[in-house]
Coordinates of C-alpha atoms and ligand atoms in Angstrom, one line a residue:
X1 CA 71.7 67.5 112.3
X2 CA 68.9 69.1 110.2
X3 CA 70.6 72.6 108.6
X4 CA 67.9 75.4 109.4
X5 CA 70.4 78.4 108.4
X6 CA 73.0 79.1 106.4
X7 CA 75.2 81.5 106.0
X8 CA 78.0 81.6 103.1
X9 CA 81.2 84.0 103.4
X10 CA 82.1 85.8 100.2
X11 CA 79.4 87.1 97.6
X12 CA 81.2 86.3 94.6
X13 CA 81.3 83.5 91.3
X14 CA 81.2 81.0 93.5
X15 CA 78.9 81.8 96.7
X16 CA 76.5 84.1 95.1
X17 CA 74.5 81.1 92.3
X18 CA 75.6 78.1 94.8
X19 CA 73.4 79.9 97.1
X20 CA 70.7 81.0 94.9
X21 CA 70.2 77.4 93.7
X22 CA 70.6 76.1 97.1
X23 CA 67.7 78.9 98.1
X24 CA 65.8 78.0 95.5
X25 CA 65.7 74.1 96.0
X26 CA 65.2 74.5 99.7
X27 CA 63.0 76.6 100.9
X28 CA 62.3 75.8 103.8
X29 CA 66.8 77.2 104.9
X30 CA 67.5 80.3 105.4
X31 CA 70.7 81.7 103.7
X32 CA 72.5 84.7 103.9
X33 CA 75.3 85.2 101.5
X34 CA 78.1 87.5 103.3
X35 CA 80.8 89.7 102.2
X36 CA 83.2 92.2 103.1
X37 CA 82.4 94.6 100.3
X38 CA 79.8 96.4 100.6
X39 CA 79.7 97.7 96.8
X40 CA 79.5 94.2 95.5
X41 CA 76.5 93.4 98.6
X42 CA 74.3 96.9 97.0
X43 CA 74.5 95.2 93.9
X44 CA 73.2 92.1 94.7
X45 CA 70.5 94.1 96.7
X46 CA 70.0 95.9 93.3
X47 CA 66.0 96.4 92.2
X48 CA 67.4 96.2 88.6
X49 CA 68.3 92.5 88.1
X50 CA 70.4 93.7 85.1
X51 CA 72.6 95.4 87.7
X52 CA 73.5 92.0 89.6
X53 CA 77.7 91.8 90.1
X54 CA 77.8 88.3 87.9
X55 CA 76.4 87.7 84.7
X56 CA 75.2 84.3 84.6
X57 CA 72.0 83.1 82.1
X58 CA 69.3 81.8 84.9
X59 CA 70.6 83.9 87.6
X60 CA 68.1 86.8 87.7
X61 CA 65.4 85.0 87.9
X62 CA 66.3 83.2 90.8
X63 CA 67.2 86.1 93.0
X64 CA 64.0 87.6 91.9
X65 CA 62.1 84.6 93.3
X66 CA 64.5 84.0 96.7
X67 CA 65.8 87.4 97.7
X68 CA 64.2 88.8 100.7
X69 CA 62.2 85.3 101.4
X70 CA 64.7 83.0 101.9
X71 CA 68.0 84.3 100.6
X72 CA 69.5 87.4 102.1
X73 CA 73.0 89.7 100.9
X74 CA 74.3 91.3 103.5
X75 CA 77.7 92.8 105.1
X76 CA 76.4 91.3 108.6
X77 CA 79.0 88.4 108.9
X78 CA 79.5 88.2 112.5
X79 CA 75.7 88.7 113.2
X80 CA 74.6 85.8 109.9
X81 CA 77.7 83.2 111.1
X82 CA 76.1 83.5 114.7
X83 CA 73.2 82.1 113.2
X84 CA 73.9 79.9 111.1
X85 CA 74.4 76.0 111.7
X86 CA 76.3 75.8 108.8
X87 CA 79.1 78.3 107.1
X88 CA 80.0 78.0 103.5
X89 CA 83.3 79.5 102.6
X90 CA 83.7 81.0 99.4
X91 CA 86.3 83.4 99.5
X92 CA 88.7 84.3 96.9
X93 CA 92.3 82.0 97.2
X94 CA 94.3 83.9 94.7
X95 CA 98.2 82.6 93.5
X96 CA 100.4 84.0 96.2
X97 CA 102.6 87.0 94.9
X98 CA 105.1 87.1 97.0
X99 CA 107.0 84.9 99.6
X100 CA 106.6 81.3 100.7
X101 CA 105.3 79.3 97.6
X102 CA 105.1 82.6 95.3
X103 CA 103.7 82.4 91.9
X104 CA 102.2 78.5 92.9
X105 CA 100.9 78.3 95.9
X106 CA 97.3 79.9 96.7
X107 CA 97.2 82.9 99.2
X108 CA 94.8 81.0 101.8
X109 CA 94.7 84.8 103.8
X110 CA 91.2 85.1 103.3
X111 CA 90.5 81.6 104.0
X112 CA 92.0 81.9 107.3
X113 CA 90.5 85.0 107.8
X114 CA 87.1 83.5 107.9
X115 CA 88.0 80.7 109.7
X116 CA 88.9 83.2 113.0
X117 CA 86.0 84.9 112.2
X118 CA 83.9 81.4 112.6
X119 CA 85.8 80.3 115.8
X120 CA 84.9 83.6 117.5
X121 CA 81.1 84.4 116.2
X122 CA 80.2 80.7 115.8
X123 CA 77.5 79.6 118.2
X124 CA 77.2 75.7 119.6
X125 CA 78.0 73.0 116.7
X126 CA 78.9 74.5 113.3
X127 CA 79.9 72.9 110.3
X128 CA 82.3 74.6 108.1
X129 CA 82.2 73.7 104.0
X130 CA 85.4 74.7 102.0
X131 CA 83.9 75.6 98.8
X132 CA 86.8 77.8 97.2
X133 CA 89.3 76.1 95.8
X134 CA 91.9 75.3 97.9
X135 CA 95.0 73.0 98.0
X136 CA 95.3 69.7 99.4
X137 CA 95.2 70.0 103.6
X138 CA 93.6 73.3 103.9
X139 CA 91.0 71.4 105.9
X140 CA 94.1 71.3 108.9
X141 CA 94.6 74.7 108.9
X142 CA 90.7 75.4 109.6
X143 CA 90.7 72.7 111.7
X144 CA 93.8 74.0 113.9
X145 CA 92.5 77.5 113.9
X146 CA 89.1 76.1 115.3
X147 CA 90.0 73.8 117.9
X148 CA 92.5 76.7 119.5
X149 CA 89.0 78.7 119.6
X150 CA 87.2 75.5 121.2
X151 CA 90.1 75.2 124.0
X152 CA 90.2 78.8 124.4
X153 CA 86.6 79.1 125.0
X154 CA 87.2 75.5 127.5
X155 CA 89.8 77.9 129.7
X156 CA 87.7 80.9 129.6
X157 CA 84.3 79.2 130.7
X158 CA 82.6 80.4 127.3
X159 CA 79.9 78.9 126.1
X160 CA 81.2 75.3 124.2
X161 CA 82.0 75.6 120.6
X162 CA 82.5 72.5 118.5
X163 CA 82.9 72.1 114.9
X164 CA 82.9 70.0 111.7
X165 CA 85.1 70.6 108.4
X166 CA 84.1 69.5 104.8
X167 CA 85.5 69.7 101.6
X168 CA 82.5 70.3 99.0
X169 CA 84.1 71.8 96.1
X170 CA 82.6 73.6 93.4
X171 CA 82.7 72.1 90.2
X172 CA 80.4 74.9 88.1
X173 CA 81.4 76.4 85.3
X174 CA 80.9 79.7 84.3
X175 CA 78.5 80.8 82.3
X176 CA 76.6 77.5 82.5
X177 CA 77.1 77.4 86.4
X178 CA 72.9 77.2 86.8
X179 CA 72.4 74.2 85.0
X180 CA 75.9 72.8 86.6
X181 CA 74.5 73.3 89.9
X182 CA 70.6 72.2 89.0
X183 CA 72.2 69.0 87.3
X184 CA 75.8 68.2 88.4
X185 CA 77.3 65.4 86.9
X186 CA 78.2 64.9 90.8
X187 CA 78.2 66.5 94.2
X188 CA 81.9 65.8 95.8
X189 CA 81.7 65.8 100.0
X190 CA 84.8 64.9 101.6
X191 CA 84.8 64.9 105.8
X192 CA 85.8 62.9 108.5
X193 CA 82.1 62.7 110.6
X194 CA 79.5 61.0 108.5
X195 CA 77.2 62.5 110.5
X196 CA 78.2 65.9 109.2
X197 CA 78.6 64.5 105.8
X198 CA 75.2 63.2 105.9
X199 CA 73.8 67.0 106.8
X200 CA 74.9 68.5 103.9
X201 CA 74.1 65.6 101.6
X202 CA 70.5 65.9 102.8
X203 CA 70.6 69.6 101.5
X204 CA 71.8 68.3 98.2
X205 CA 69.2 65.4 98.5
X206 CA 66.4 68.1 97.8
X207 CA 67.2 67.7 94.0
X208 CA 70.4 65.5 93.3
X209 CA 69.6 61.7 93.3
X210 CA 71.3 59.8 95.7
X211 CA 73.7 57.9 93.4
X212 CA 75.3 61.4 92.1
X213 CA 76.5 62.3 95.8
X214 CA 80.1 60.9 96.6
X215 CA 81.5 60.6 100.0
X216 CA 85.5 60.4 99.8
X217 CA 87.5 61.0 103.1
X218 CA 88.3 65.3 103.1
X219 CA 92.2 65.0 101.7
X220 CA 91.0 63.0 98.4
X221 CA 88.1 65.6 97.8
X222 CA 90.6 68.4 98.4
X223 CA 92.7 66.6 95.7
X224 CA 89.7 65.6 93.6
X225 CA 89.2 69.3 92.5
X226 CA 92.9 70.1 91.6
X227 CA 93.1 66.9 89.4
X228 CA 89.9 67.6 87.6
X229 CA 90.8 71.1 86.8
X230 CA 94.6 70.0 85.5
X231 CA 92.5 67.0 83.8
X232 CA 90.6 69.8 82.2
X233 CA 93.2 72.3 81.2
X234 CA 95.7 69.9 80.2
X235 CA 93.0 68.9 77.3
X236 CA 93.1 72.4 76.1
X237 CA 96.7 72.5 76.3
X238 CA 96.9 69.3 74.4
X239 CA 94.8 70.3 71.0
X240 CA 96.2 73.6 71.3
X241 CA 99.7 72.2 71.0
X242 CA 98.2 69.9 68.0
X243 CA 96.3 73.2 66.5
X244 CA 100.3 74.7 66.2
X245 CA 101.3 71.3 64.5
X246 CA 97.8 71.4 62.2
X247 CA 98.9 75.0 61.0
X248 CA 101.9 73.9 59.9
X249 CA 101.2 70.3 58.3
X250 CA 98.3 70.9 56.2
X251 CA 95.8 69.2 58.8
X252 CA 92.8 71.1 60.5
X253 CA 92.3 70.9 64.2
X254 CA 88.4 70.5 64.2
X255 CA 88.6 67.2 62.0
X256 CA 91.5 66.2 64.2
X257 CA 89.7 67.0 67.6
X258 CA 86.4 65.5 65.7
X259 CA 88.3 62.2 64.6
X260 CA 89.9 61.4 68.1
X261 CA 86.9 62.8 70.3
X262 CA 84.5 59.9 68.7
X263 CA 86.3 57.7 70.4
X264 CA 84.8 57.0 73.5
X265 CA 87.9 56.4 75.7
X266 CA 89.0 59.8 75.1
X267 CA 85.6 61.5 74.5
X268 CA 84.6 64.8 72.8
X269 CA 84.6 67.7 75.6
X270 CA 87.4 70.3 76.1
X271 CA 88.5 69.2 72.8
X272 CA 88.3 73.1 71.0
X273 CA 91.1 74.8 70.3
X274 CA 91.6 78.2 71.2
X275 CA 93.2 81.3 72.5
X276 CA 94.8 79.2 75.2
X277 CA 92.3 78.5 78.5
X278 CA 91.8 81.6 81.2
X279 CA 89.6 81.6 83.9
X280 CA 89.9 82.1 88.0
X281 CA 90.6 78.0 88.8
X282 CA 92.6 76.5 85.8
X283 CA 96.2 78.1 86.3
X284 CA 96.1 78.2 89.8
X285 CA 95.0 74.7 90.4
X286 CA 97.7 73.8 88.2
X287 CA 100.2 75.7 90.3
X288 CA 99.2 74.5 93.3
X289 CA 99.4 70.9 92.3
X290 CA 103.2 72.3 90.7
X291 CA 103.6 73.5 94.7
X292 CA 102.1 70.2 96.0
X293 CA 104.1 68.2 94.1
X294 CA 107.4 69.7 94.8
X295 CA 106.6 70.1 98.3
X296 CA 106.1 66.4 98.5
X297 CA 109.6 65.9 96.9
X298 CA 108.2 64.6 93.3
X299 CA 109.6 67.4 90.6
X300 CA 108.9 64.6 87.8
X301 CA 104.9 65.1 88.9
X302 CA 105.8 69.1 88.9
X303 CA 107.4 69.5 86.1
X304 CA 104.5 67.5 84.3
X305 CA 101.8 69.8 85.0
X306 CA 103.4 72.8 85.3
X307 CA 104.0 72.3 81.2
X308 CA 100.1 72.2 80.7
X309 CA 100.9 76.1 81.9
X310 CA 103.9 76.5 79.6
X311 CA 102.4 75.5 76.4
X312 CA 99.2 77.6 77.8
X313 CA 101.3 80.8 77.7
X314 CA 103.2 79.7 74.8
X315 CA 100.1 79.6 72.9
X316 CA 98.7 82.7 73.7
X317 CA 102.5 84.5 72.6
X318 CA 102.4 82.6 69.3
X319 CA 98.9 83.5 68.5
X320 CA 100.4 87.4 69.3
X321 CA 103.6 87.0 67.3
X322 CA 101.4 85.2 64.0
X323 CA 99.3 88.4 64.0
X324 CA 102.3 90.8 64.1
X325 CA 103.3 88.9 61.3
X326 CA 100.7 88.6 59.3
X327 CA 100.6 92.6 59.2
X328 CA 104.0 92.9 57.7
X329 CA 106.0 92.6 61.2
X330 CA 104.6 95.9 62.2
X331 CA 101.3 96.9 64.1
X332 CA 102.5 100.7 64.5
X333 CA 99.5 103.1 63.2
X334 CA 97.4 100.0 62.8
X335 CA 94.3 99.8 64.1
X336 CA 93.0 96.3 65.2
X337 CA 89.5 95.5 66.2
X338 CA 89.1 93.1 69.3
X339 CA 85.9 90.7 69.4
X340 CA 85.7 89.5 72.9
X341 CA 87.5 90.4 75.9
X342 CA 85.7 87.7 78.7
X343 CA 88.0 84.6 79.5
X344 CA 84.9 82.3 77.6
X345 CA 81.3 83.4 76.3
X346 CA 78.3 83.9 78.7
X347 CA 80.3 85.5 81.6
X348 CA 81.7 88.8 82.6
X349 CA 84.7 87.5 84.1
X350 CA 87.6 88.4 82.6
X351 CA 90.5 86.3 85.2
X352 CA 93.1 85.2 83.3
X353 CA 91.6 85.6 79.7
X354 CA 93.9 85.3 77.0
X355 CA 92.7 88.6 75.9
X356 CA 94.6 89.9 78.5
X357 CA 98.0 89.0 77.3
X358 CA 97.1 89.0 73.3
X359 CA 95.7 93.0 74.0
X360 CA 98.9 93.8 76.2
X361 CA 101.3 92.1 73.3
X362 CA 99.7 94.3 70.6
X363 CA 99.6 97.0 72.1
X364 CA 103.5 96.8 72.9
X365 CA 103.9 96.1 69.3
X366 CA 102.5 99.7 68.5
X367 CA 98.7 98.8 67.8
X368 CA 95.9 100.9 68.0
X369 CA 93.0 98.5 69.7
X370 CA 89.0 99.2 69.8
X371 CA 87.9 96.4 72.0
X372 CA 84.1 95.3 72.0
X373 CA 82.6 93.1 74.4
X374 CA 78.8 92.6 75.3
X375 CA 79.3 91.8 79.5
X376 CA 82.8 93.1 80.3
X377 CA 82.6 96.5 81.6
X378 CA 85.3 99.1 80.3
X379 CA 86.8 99.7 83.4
X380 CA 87.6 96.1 83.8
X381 CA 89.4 96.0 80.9
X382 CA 91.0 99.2 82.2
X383 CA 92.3 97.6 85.3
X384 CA 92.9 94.1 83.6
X385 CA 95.4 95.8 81.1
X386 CA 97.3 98.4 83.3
X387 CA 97.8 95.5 86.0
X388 CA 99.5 93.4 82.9
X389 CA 101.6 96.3 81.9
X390 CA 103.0 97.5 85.0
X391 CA 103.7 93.6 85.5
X392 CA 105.6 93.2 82.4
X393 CA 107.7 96.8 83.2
X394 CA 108.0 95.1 86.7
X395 CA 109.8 92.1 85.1
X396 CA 111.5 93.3 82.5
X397 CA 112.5 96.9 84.1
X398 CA 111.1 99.3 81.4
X399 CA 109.1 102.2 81.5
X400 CA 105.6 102.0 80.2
X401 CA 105.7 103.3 77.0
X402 CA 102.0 102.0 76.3
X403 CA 99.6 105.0 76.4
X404 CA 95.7 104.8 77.5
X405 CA 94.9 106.7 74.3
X406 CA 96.3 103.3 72.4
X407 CA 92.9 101.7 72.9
X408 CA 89.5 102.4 73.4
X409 CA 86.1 100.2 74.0
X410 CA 83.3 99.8 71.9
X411 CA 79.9 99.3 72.9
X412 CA 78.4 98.5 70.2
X413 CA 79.5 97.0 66.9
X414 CA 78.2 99.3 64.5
X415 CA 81.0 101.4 62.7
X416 CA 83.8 100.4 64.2
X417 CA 85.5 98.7 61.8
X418 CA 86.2 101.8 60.0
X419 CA 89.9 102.0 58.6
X420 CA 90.7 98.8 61.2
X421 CA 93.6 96.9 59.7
X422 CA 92.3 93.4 61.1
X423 CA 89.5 92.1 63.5
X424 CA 90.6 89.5 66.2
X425 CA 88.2 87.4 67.7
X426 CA 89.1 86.3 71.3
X427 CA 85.6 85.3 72.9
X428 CA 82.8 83.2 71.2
X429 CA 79.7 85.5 71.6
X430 CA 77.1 84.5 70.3
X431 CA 77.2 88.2 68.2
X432 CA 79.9 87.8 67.0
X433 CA 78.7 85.1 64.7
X434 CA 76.0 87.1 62.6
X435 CA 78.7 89.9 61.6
X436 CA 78.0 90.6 57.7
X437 CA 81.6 90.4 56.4
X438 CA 80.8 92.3 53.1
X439 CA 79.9 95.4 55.1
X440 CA 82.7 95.1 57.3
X441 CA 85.3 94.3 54.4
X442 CA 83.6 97.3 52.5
X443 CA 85.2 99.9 56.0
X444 CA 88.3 98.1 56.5
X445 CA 91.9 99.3 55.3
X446 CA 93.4 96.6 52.8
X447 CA 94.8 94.4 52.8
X448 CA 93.0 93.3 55.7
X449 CA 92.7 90.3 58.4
X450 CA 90.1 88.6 59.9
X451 CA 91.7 86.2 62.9
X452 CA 89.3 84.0 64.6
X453 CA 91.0 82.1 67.4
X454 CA 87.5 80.7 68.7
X455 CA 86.6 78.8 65.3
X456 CA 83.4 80.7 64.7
X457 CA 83.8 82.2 61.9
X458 CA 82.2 80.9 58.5
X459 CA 85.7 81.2 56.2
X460 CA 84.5 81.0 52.9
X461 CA 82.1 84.2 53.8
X462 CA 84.9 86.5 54.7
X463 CA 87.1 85.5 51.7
X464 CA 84.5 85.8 49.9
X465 CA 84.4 89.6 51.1
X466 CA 87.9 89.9 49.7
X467 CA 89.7 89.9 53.4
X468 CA 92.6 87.9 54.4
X469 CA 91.4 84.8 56.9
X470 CA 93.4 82.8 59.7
X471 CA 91.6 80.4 61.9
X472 CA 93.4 78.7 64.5
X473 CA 94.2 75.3 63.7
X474 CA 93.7 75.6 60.2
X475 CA 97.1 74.6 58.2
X476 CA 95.0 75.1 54.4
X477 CA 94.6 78.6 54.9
Ligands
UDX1 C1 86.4 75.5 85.2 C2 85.9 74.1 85.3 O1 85.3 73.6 84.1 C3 84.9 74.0 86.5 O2 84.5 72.6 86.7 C4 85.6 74.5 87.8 O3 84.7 74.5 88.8 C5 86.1 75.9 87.5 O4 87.0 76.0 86.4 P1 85.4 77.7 84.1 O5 86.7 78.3 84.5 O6 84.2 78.4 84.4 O7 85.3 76.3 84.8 O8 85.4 77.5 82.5 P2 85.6 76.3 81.5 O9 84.4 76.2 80.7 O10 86.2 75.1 82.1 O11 86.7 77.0 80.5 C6 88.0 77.3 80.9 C7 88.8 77.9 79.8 O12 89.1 76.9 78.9 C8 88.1 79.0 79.0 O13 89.0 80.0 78.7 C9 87.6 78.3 77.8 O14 87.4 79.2 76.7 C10 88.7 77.3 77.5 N1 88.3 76.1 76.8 C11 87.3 75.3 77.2 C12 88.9 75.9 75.6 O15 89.8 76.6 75.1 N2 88.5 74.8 74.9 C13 87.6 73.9 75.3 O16 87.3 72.9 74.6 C14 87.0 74.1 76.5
ADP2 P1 85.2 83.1 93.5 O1 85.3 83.1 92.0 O2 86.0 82.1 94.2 O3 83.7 83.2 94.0 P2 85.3 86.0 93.9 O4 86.6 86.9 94.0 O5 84.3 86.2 92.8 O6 85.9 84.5 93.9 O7 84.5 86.2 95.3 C1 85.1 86.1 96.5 C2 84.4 87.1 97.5 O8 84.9 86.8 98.8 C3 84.8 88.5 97.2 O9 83.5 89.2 97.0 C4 85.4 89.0 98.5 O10 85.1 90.4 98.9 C5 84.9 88.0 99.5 N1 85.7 87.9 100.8 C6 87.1 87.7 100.9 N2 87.4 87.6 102.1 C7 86.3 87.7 102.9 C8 86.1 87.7 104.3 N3 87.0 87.5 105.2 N4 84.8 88.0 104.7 C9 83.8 88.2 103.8 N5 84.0 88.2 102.5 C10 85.2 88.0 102.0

C-alpha cells in the first residue's frame, strides 16, 4: 500500500519535527499534524517562525519550506484521520499519578483516546504507528479497541474498517532531533503484516538506506525503546555515582570518563557527568520497565533499574545539600544566580530537569534565586516550580512556606550578578561559556561561589577572579 496521506495525532516534541522531516523528504504525502489544543496548533500556524511551540535548531526552516504545501496543523482530527491512510500517534504517555501502577506505569489515557477516535473516523484500511513511548503490549490494547470498531461496524452494516498496528518508536533527541531524524543511527518498525511494515519503510526509504531500517516482530520494538532509554540513563547514573566517589578521592571525573570511554567496548557517549539526567522519556521508561518487570514477577530485574532512578535523585539532592554547605549551612538572605533552567542545552523543554528539584531545594533552604535561561519561558518555570512545591507539601504535609517573591527570571545576563552570593550552572548554553568572570567576581558578595555542574566552566579563570570554584566531579578542588 503506497501512503498518499498522513495524519499524525498530537502536535508536540515528538509529532511536530517527525513530521516536518517526514514532509520535507517526501513531498509528494500529505500530512497534517493534529491536536487537541488549539493554542499550541496557532503557534505552529504562527507567521513568526520565532514563535513556533518547540525550539529545535533546523526546525524553522523546515516549516517555512512545508507548511501550507504539504504539511498542515490543524485541530481537524476527525476530518485529517478520515483522510489519512496512515495515523501516527504521538500523544503524551505521562507516569500515572494515581491508581493502578501509580508513580511507574505510563497513563496510556490519551493513547487510547486516539485509538477510539481512529476506530470511529477511520475510513477503509488504516495503519496505526505508535510513536509515543509506550510500554511493552500497548500494541493489544489498540489492537482490541480497533477490532471491537471492525465488528461493530460488521453488525451495523457500516462501511468495512480494517487496520494494521506498528511500533516505530522515536529515538530523537532533543535539541539535535533534526539531524537524528535526517540521519538516524536506525529506524526501528516492529508489526505483525510485512505488508504494512513494508509501507512505512518505503516512507523512510526516501532518505534512510536500506540497511539502517530494522524489522523486529511489534513486542521486541516496544521493548527495544525502553531498554535503550534505561541503557542510556543508567550511563549517566553510573559516572554520576563515580563523579561523587571522584570528589571525594582526589580523582576527576572527565579523565576518568575520558580513560574508560577510549575503550571501544564501552565507548565514549553519555559518559558526562552532571546535574543528574531529566528529560520527558528517561525516568518514565525506567519506571515502566520497574512496572514491567514486577508485573512479570522478576523484582531482581525491578529493583535493578529502578536504582538507575535512585542514584538519579540522589544526585540531584547531594548536588543541593553540597551548595548549602558550601555557604556556611545557610542560604537565608542569600542570593543565588541560576544559569540554565532546560533539562539539556538547545531545547525549551524543561520535563524533569534537575533544575527543577535543585531551584525547589534552595529555595526551601531560604535562597533568594534569579534564574536566567535563553529558551525557557518564565511562566514555565513558574508552573514547573509551584507543581514541585505543592508536591513536596503534598508529601510531607506542610504548608508552603516558599514565597513567589523568593525568585525572579532574568532575561538577560547583564547585571545580575550584583550582590549574588554564588552562580549555579544547571544547563550547558552555549552563553554561558563566554561569561567574563572578572566582571562578575567584581559585583558579587564575598566570599563567593561559582558551581558548575555541566563541566563548562574554565576553572583557573574564575579563581583567578578571586571566587570560590566547585565543578562536579572534581575531587582537587
Ligand atoms: C532521550 C534519548 O537520547 C532519545 O533517544 C529518546 O528518543 C528520548 O530520550 P532526550 O531526552 O532528548 O533524548 O535527551 P538526551 O540527550 O538523551 O539527554 C537526557 C538527559 O541526560 C539530559 O538531562 C542530559 O543533560 C543528560 N545527559 C546526557 C548527561 O547528564 N550526560 C550525558 O553524557 C548525556
Ligand atoms: P511528546 O514529547 O511525546 O511529543 P508532548 O506533550 O510534547 O509529548 O505532545 C503531545 C501532544 O499530544 C500534546 O500537544 C497534546 O495536546 C496532544 N494530545 C494528547 N491527546 C490527544 C488527543 N486525543 N488528540 C489530539 N491531540 C492529543
Amino acid at each position: 500500500m503506497k501512503i498518499k496521506n498522513i495524519c499524525c495525532i498530537g502536535a508536540g516534541y515528538v509529532g511536530g519535527p517527525t513530521m516536518a522531516v517526514i514532509a520535507e523528504k517526501c513531498k509528494d504525502i500529505i500530512i497534517n499534524v493534529v491536536d487537541v489544543n488549539e493554542e499550541r496548533i496557532k503557534k505552529w500556524n504562527s507567521d513568526h517562525l520565532d514563535e513556533l511551540p518547540i525550539y529545535e535548531p533546523g526546525l524553522d526552516e523546515i516549516i517555512k519550506n512545508c507548511r501550507d504545501k504539504n504539511l498542515y496543523f490543524s485541530n481537524l482530527i476527525e476530518e485529517k484521520i478520515a483522510q489519512a491512510d496512515m495515523v501516527f500517534i504521538s500523544v503524551n504517555t505521562p507516569t500515572k499519578k494515581k491508581g493502578l501502577g501509580a508513580g511507574k506505569a505510563s497513563n496510556l489515557k490519551w493513547v487510547e483516546e486516539c485509538a477510539r477516535q481512529v476506530a470511529k473516523f477511520s475510513n477503509g484500511h488504516t495503519i496505526i504507528v505508535e510513536k509515543s513511548t509506550l510500554p511493552v503490549r500497548t500494541a493489544e490494547v489498540i489492537k482490541s479497541i480497533l477490532d471491537e470498531a471492525k465488528n461493530s461496524g460488521k453488525r451495523n452494516d457500516f462501511t468495512s474498517k480494517t487496520f494494521d498496528v506498528l511500533s516505530n518508536p522515536e529515538f530523537l533527541s532533543e535539541g539535535s532531533a533534526i539531524n537524528d531524524l535526517v540521519n538516524p543511527d536506525r529506524v526501528l518498525i516492529g508489526g505483525d503484516n510485512p505488508e504494512a511494515i513494508e509501507s512505512l519503510a518505503a516512507i523512510y526509504k526516501y532518505w534512510v538506506p536500506e540497511e539502517k531500517i530494522l524489522r523486529t516482530n511489534i513486542w521486541s520494538s516496544e521493548l527495544a525503546k525502553l531498554t535503550a532509554n534505561a541503557f542510556l540513563a543508567q550511563r549517566i547514573s553510573s559516572i554520576n555515582s563515580i563523579s561523587a566517589l571522584c570528589e571525594a578521592t582526589g580523582a576527576d571525573v572527565r579523565e576518568v570518563s575520558r580513560a574508560i570511554g577510549s575503550d571501544s567496548r564501552i565507548g565514549t557517549k553519555f559518559l558526562d557527568s552532571g546535574p543528574g539526567f531529566g528529560g520527558s522519556c528517561f525516568k518514565k521508561d525506567i519506571l515502566n520497565l520497574v512496572y514491567l518487570a514486577d508485573f512479570f514477577g522478576l523484582p531482581e530485574v525491578a529493583t535493578f533499574w529502578e536504582s538507575v532512578v535512585k542514584l538519579n535523585t540522589w544526585h540531584q539532592n547531594r548536588i543541593s545539600q553540597l551548595i548549602t554547605k558550601n555557604l556556611f549551612g545557610t542560604l537565608s538572605n542569600k542570593k543565588i544566580i541560576i544559569l540554565g533552567f532546560a533539562f539539556k542545552a538547545n531545547t525549551n523543554d524543561t520535563r524533569e530537569s534537575a533544575a527543577i528539584q535543585i531551584c525547589k531545594d534552595l529555595l526551601e533552604e531560604g535562597a533568594y534565586l534569579v534564574i536566567h535561561d535563553p529558551k525557557v519561558s518564565p511562566r514555565q518555570i513558574e508552573t514547573d516550580l509551584k507543581k514541585a512545591i505543592f508536591q513536596t507539601n503534598q508529601i510531607e504535609d506542610k504548608s508552603n512556606n516558599i514565597r513567589e517573591s523568593n525568585w525572579s527570571f532574568a532575561n538577560n545576563l547583564s547585571s545580575i550578578f550584583k550582590d549574588a552570593d554564588a552562580v549555579v550552572v544547571l544547563t550547558e548554553w552555549d552563553i554561558y561559556k563566554s561569561i567574563n568572570w572578572n566582571d562578575v567576581s567584581n559585583l558579587m558578595r564575598h566570599p563567593a561561589w561559582i558551581f558548575d555542574t555541566r563541566s563548562i566552566i574554565q576553572g583557573i579563570d574564575v579563581k583567578e577572579s578571586g571566587l570560590n570554584f566547585w565543578q562536579i566531579g572534581d575531587g582537587l578542588i
